[in-house]
PDB file of N, CA and C in Angstrom:
ATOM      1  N   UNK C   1       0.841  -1.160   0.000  1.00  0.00           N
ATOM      2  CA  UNK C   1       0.000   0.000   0.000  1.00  0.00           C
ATOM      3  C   UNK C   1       0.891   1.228   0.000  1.00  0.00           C
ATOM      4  N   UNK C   2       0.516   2.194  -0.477  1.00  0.00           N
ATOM      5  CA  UNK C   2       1.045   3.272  -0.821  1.00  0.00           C
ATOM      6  C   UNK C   2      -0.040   4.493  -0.309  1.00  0.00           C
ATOM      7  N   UNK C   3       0.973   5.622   0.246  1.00  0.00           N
ATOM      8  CA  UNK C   3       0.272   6.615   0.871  1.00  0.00           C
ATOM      9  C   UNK C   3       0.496   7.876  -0.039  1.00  0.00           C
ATOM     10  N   UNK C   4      -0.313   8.935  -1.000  1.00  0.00           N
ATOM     11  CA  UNK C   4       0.082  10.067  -1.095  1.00  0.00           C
ATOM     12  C   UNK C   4       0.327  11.220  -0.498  1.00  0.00           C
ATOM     13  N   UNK C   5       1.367  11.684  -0.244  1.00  0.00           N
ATOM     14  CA  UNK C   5       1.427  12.863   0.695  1.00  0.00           C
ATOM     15  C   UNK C   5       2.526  14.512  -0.319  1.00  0.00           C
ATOM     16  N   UNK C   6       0.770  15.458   0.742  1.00  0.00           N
ATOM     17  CA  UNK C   6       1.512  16.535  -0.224  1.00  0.00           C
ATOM     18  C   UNK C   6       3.296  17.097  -0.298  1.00  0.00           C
ATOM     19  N   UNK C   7       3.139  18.121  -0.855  1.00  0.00           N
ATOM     20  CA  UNK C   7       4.533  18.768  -0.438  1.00  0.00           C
ATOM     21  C   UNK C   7       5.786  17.797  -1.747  1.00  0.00           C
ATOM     22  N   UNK C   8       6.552  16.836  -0.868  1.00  0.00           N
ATOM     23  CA  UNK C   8       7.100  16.312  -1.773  1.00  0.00           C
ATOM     24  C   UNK C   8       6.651  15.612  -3.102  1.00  0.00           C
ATOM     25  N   UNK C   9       7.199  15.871  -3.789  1.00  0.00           N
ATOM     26  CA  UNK C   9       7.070  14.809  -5.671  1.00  0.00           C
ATOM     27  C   UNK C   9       7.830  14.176  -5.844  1.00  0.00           C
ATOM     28  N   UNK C  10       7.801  13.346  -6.719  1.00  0.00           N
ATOM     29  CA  UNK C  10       8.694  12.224  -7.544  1.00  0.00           C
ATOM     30  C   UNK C  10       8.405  12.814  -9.124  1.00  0.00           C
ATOM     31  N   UNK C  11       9.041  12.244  -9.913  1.00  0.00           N
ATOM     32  CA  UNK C  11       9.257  12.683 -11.034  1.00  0.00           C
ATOM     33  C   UNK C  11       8.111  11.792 -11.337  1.00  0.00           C
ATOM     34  N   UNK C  12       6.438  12.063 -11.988  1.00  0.00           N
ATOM     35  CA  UNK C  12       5.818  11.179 -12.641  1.00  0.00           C
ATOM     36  C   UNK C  12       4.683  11.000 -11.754  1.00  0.00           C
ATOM     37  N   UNK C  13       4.818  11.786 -10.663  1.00  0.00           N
ATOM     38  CA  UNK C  13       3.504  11.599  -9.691  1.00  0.00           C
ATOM     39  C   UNK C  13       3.841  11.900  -8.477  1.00  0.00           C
ATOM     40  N   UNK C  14       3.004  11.949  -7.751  1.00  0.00           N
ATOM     41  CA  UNK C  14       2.824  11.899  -6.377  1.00  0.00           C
ATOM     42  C   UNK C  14       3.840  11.071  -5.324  1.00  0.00           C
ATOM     43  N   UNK C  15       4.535  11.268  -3.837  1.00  0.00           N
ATOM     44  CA  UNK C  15       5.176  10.633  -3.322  1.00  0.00           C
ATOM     45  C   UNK C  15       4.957   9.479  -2.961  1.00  0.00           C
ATOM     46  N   UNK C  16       5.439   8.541  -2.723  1.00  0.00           N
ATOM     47  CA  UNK C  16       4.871   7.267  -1.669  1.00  0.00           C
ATOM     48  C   UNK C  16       5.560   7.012  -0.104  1.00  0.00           C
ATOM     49  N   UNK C  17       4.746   6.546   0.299  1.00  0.00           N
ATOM     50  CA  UNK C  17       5.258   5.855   1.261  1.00  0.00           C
ATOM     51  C   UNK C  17       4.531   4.437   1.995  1.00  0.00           C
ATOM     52  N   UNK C  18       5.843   3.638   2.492  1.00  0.00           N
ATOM     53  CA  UNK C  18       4.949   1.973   2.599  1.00  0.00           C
ATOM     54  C   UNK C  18       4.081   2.444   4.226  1.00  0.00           C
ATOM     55  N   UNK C  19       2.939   1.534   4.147  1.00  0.00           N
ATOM     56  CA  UNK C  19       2.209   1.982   5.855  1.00  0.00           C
ATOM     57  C   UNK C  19       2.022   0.840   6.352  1.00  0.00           C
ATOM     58  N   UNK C  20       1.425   0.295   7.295  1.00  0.00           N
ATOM     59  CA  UNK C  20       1.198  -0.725   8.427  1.00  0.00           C
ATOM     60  C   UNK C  20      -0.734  -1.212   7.201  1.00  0.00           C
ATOM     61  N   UNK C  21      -0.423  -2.635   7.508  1.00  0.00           N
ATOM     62  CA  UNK C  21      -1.449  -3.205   7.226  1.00  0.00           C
ATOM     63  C   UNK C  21      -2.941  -2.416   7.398  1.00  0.00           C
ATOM     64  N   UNK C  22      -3.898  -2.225   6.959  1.00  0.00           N
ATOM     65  CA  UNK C  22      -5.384  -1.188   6.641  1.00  0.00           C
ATOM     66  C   UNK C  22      -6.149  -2.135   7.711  1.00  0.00           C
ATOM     67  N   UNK C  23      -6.852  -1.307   8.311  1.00  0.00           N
ATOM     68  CA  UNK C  23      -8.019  -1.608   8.900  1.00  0.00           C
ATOM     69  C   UNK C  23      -9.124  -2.182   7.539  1.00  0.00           C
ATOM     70  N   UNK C  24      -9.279  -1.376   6.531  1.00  0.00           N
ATOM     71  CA  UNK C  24     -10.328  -1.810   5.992  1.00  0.00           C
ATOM     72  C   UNK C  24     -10.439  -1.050   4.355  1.00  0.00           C
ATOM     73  N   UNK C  25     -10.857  -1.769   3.824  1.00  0.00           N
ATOM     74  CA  UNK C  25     -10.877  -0.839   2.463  1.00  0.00           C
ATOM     75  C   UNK C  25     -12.636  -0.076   2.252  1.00  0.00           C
ATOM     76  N   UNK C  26     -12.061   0.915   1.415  1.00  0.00           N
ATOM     77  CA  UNK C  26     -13.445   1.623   1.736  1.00  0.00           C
ATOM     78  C   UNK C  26     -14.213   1.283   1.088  1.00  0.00           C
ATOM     79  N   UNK C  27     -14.153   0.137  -0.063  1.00  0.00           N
ATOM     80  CA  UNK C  27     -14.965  -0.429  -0.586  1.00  0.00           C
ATOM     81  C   UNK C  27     -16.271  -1.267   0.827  1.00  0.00           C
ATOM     82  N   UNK C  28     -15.381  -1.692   1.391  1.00  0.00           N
ATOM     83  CA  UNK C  28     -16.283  -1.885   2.543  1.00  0.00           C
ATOM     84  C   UNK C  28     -16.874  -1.331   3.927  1.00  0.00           C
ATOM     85  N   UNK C  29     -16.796   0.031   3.738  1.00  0.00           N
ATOM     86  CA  UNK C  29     -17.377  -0.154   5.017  1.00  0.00           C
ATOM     87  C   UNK C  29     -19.000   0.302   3.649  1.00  0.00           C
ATOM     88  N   UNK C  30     -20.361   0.249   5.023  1.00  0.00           N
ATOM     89  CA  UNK C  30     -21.542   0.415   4.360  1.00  0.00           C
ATOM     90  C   UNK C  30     -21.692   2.247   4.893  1.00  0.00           C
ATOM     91  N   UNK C  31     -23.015   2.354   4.011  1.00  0.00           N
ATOM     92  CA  UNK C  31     -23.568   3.769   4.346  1.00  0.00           C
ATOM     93  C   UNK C  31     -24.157   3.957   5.870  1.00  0.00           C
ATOM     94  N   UNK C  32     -23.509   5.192   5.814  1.00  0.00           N
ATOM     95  CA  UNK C  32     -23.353   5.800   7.364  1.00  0.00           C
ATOM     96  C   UNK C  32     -22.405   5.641   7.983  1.00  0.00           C
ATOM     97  N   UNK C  33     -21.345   4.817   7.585  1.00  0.00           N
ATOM     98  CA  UNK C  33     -20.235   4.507   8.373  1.00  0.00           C
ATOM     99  C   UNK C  33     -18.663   5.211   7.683  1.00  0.00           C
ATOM    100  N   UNK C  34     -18.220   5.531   8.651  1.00  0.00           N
ATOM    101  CA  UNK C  34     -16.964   6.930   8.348  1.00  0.00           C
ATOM    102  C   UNK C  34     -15.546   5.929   8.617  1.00  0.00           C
ATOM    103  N   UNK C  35     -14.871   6.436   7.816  1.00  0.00           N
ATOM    104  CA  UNK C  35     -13.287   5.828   8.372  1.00  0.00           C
ATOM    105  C   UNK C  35     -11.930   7.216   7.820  1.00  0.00           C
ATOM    106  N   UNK C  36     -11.067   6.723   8.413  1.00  0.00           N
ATOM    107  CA  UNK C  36      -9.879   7.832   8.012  1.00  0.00           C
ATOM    108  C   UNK C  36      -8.956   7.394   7.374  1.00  0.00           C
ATOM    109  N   UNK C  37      -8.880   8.243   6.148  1.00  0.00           N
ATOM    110  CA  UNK C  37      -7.830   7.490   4.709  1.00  0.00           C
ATOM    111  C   UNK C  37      -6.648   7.448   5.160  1.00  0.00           C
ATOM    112  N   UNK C  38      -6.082   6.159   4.885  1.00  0.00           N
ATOM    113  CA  UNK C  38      -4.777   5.755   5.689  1.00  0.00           C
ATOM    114  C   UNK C  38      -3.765   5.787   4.265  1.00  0.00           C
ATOM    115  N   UNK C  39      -3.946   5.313   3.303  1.00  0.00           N
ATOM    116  CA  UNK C  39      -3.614   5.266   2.149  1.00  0.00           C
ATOM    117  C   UNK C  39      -4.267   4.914   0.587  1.00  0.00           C
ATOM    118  N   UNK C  40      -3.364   4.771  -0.366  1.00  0.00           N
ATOM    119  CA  UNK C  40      -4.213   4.269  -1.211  1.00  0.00           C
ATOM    120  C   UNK C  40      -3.478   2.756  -2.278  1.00  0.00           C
ATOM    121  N   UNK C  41      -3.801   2.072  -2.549  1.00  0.00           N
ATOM    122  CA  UNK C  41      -3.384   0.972  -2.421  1.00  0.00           C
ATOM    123  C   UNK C  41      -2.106   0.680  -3.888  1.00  0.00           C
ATOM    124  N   UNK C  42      -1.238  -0.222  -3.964  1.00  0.00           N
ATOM    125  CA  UNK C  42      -0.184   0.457  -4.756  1.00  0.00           C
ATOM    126  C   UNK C  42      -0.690  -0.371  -6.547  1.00  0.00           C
ATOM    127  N   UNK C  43      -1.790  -0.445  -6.307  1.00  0.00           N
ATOM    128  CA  UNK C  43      -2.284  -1.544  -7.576  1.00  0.00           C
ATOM    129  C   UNK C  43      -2.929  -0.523  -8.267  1.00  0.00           C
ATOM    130  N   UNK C  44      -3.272   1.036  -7.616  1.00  0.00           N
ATOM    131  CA  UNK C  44      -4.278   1.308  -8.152  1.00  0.00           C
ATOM    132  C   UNK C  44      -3.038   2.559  -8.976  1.00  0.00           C
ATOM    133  N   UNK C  45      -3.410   3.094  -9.937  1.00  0.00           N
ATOM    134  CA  UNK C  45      -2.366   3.366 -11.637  1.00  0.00           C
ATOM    135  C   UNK C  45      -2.264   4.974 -10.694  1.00  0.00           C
ATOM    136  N   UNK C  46      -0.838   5.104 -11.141  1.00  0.00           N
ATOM    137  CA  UNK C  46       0.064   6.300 -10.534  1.00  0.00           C
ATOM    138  C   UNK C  46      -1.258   7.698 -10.790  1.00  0.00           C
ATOM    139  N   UNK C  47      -1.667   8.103 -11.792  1.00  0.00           N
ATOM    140  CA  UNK C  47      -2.548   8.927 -12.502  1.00  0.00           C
ATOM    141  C   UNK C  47      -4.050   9.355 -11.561  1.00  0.00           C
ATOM    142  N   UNK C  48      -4.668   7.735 -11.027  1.00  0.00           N
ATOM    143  CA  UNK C  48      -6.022   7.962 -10.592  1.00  0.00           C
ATOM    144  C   UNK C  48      -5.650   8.153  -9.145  1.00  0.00           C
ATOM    145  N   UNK C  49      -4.311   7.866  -8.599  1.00  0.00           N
ATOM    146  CA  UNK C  49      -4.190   7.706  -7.276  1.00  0.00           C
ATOM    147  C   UNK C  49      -3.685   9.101  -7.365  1.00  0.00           C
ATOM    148  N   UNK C  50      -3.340  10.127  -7.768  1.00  0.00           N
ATOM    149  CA  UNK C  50      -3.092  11.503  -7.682  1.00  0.00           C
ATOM    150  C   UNK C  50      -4.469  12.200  -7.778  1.00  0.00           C
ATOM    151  N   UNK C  51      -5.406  11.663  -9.080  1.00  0.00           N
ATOM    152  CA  UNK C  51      -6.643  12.274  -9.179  1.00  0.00           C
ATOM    153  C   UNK C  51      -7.608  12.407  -7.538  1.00  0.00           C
ATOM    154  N   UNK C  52      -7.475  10.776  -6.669  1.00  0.00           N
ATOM    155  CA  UNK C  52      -8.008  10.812  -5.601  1.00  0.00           C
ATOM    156  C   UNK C  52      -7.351  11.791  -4.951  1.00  0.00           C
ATOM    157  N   UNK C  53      -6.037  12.087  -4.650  1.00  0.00           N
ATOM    158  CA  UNK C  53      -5.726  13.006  -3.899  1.00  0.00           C
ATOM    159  C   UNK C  53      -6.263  14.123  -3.909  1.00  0.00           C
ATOM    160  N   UNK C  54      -6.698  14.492  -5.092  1.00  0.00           N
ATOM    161  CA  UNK C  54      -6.285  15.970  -5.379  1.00  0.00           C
ATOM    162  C   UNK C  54      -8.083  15.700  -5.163  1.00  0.00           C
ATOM    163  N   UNK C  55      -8.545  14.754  -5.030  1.00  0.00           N
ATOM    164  CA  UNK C  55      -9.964  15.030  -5.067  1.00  0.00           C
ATOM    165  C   UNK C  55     -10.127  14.977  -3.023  1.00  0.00           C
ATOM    166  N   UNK C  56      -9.290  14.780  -2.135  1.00  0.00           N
ATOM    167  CA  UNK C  56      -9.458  15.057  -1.105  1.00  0.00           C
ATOM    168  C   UNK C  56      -9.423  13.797  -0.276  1.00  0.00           C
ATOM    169  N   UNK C  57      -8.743  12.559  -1.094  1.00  0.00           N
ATOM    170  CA  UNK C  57      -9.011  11.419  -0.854  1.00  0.00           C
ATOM    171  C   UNK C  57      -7.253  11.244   0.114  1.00  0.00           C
ATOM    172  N   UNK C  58      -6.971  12.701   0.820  1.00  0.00           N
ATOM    173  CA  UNK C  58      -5.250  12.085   1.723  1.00  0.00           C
ATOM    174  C   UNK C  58      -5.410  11.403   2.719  1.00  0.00           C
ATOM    175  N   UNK C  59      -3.886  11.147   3.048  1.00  0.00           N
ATOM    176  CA  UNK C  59      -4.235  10.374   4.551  1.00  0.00           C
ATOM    177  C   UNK C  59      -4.594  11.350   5.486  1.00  0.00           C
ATOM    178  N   UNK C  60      -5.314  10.799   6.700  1.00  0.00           N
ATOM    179  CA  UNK C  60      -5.975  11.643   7.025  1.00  0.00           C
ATOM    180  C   UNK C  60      -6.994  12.200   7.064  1.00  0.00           C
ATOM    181  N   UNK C  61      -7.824  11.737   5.874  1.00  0.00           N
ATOM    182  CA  UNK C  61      -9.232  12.536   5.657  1.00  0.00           C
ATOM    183  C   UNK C  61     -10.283  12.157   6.237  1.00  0.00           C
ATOM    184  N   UNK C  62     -10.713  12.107   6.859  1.00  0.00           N
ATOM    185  CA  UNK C  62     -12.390  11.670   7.068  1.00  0.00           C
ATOM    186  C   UNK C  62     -13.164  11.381   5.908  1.00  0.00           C
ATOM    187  N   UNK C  63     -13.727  10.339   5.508  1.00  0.00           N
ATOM    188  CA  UNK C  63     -14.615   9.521   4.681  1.00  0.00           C
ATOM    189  C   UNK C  63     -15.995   9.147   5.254  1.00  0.00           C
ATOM    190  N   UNK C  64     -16.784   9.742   4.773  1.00  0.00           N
ATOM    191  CA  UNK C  64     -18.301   9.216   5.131  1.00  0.00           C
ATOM    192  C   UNK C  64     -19.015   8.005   4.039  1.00  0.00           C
ATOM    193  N   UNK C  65     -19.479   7.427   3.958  1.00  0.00           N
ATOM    194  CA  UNK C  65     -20.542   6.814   2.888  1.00  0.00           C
ATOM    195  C   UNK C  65     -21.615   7.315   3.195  1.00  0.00           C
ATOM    196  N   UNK C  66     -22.137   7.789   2.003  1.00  0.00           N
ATOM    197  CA  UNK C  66     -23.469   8.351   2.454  1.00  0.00           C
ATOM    198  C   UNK C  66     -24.538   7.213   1.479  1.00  0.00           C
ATOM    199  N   UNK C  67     -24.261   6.987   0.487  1.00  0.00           N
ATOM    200  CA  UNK C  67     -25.256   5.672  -0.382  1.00  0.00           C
ATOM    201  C   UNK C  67     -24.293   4.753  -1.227  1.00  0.00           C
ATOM    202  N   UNK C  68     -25.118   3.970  -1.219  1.00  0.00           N
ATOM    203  CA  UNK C  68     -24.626   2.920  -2.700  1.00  0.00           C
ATOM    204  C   UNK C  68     -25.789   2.702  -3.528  1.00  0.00           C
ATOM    205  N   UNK C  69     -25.163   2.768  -4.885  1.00  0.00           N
ATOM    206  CA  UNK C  69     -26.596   1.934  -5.853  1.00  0.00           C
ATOM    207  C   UNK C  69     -26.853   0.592  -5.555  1.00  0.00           C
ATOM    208  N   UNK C  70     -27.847   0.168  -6.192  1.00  0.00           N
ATOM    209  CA  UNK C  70     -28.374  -1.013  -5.453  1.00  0.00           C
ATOM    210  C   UNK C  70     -27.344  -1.947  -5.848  1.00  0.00           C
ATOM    211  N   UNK C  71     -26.831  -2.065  -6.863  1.00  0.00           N
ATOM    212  CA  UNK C  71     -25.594  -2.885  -7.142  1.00  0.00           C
ATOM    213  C   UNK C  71     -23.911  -2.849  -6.672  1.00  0.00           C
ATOM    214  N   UNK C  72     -24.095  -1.343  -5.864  1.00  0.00           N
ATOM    215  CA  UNK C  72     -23.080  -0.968  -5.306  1.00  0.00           C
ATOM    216  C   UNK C  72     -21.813  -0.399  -6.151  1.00  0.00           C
ATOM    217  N   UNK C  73     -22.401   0.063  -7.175  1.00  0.00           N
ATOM    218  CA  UNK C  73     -21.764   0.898  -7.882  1.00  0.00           C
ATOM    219  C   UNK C  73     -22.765   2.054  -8.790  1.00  0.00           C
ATOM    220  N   UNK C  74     -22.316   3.011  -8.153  1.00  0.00           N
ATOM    221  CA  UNK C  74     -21.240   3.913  -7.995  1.00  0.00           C
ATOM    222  C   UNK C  74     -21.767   3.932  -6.155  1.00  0.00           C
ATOM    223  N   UNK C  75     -20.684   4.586  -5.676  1.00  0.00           N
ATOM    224  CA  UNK C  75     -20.865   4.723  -4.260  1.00  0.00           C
ATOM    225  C   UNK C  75     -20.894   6.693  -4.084  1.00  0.00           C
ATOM    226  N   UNK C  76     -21.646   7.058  -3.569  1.00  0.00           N
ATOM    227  CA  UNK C  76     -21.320   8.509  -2.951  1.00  0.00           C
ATOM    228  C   UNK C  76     -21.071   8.431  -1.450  1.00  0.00           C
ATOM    229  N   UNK C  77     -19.828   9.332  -1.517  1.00  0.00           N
ATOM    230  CA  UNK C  77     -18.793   9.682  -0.267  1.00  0.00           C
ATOM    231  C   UNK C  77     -18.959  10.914   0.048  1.00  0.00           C
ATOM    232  N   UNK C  78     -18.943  11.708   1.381  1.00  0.00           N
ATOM    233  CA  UNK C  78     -18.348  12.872   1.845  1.00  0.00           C
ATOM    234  C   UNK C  78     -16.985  13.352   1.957  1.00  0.00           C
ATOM    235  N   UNK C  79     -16.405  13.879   1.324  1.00  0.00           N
ATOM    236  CA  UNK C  79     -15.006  14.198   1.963  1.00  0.00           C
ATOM    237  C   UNK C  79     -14.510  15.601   1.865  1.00  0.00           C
ATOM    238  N   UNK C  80     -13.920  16.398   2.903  1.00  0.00           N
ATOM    239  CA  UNK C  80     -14.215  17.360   2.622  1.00  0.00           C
ATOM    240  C   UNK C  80     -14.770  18.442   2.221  1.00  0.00           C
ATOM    241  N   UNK C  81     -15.785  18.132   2.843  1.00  0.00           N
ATOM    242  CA  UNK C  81     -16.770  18.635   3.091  1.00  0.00           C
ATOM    243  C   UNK C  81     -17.993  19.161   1.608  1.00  0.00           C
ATOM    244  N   UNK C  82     -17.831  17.901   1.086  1.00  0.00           N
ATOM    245  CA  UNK C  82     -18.361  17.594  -0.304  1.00  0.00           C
ATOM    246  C   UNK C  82     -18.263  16.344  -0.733  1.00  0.00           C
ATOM    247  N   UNK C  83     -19.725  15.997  -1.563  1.00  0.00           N
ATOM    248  CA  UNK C  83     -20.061  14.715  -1.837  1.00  0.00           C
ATOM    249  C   UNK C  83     -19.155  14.221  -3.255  1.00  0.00           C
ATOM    250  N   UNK C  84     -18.772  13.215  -3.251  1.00  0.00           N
ATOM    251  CA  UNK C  84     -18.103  12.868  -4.896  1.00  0.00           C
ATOM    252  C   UNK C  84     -18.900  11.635  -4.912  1.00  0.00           C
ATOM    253  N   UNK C  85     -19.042  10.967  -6.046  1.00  0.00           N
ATOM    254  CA  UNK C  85     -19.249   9.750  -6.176  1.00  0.00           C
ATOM    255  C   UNK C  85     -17.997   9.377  -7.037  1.00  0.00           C
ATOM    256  N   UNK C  86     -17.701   7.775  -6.809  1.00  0.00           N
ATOM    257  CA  UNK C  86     -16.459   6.729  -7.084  1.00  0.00           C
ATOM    258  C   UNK C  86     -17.118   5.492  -7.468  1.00  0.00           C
ATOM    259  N   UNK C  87     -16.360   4.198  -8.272  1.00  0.00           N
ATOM    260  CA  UNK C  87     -16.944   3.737  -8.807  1.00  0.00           C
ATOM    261  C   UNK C  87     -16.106   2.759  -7.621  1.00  0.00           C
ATOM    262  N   UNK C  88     -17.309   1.471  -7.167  1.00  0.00           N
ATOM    263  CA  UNK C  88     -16.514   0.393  -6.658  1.00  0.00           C
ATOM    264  C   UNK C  88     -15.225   0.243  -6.702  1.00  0.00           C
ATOM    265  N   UNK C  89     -14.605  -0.339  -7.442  1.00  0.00           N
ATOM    266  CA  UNK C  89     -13.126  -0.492  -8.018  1.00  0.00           C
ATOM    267  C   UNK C  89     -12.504   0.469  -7.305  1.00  0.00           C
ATOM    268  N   UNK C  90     -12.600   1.696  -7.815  1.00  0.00           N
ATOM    269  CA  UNK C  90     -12.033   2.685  -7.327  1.00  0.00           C
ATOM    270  C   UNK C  90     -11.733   2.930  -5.621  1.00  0.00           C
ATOM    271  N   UNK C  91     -12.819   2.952  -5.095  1.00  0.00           N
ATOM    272  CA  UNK C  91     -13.192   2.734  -3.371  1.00  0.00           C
ATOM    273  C   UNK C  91     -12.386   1.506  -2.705  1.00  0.00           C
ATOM    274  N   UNK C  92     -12.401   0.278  -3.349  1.00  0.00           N
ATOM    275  CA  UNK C  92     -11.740  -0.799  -2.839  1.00  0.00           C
ATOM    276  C   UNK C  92      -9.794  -0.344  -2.793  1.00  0.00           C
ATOM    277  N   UNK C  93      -9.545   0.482  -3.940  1.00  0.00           N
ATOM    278  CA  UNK C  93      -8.028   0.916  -3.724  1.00  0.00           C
ATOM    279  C   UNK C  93      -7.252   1.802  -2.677  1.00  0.00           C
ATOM    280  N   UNK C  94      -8.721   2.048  -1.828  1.00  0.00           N
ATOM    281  CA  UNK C  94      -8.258   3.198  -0.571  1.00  0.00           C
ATOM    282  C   UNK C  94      -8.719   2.608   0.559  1.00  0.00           C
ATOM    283  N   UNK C  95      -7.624   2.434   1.613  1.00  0.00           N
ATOM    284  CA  UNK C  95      -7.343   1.886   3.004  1.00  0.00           C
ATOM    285  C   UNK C  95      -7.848   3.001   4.104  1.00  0.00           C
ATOM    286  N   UNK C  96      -8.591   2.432   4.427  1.00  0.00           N
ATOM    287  CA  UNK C  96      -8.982   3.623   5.624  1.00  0.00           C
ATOM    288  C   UNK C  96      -8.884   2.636   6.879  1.00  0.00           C
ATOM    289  N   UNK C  97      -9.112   3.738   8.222  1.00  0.00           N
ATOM    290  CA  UNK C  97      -9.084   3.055   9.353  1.00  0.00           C
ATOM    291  C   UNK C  97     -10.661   3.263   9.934  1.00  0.00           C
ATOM    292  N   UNK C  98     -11.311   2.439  10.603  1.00  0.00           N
ATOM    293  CA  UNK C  98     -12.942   2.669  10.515  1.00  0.00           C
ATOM    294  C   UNK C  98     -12.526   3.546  11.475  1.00  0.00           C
ATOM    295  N   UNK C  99     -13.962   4.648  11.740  1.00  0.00           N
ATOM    296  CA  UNK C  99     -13.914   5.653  13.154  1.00  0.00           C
ATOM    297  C   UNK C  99     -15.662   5.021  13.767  1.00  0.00           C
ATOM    298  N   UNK C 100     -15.468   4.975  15.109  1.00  0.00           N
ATOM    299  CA  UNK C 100     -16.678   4.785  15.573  1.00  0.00           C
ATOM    300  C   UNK C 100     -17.738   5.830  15.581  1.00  0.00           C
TER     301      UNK C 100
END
């Protein structure tokens, strides 16, 4: 797993760094339930894992689920204090830690 963090770059993207095993991917937790982005996972392509950043998806963030479609895709999230929607796939590549 791989963490983006601002400030420093690499030539080609965003920094990394390795982290301690995830509580949970956010593909799973359900609606209503919040966790804090721990990272984002190193499978997911240098490009979309900057796009999440920059969409508010750092470590650190507070993550809400607020719905899923009935098939569970697309999912809408809170983060920062604004809703995005993400497509499954996408959600499963980010490690959060659940918050009670």
């Amino acid at each position: 797993m791989v963490s983006v963090q601002s400030g420093a770059r690499r030539k080609g993207g965003p920094s990394v760094s390795v982290e301690s095993a995830p509580d949970a991917r956010l593909a799973d937790l359900g609606p209503g339930m919040s966790g804090r982005v721990i990272g984002i996972d190193e499978s997911v392509e240098p490009s979309t894992a900057r796009r999440l950043f920059d969409l508010g998806f750092a470590p650190g963030a507070e993550v809400t689920v607020l719905r899923k479609a009935p098939l569970g895709d697309p999912v809408v999230l809170r983060v920062v204090e604004y809703e995005v929607a993400l497509r499954k796939a996408q959600t499963a590549g980010i490690h959060v830690r659940r918050i009670a």
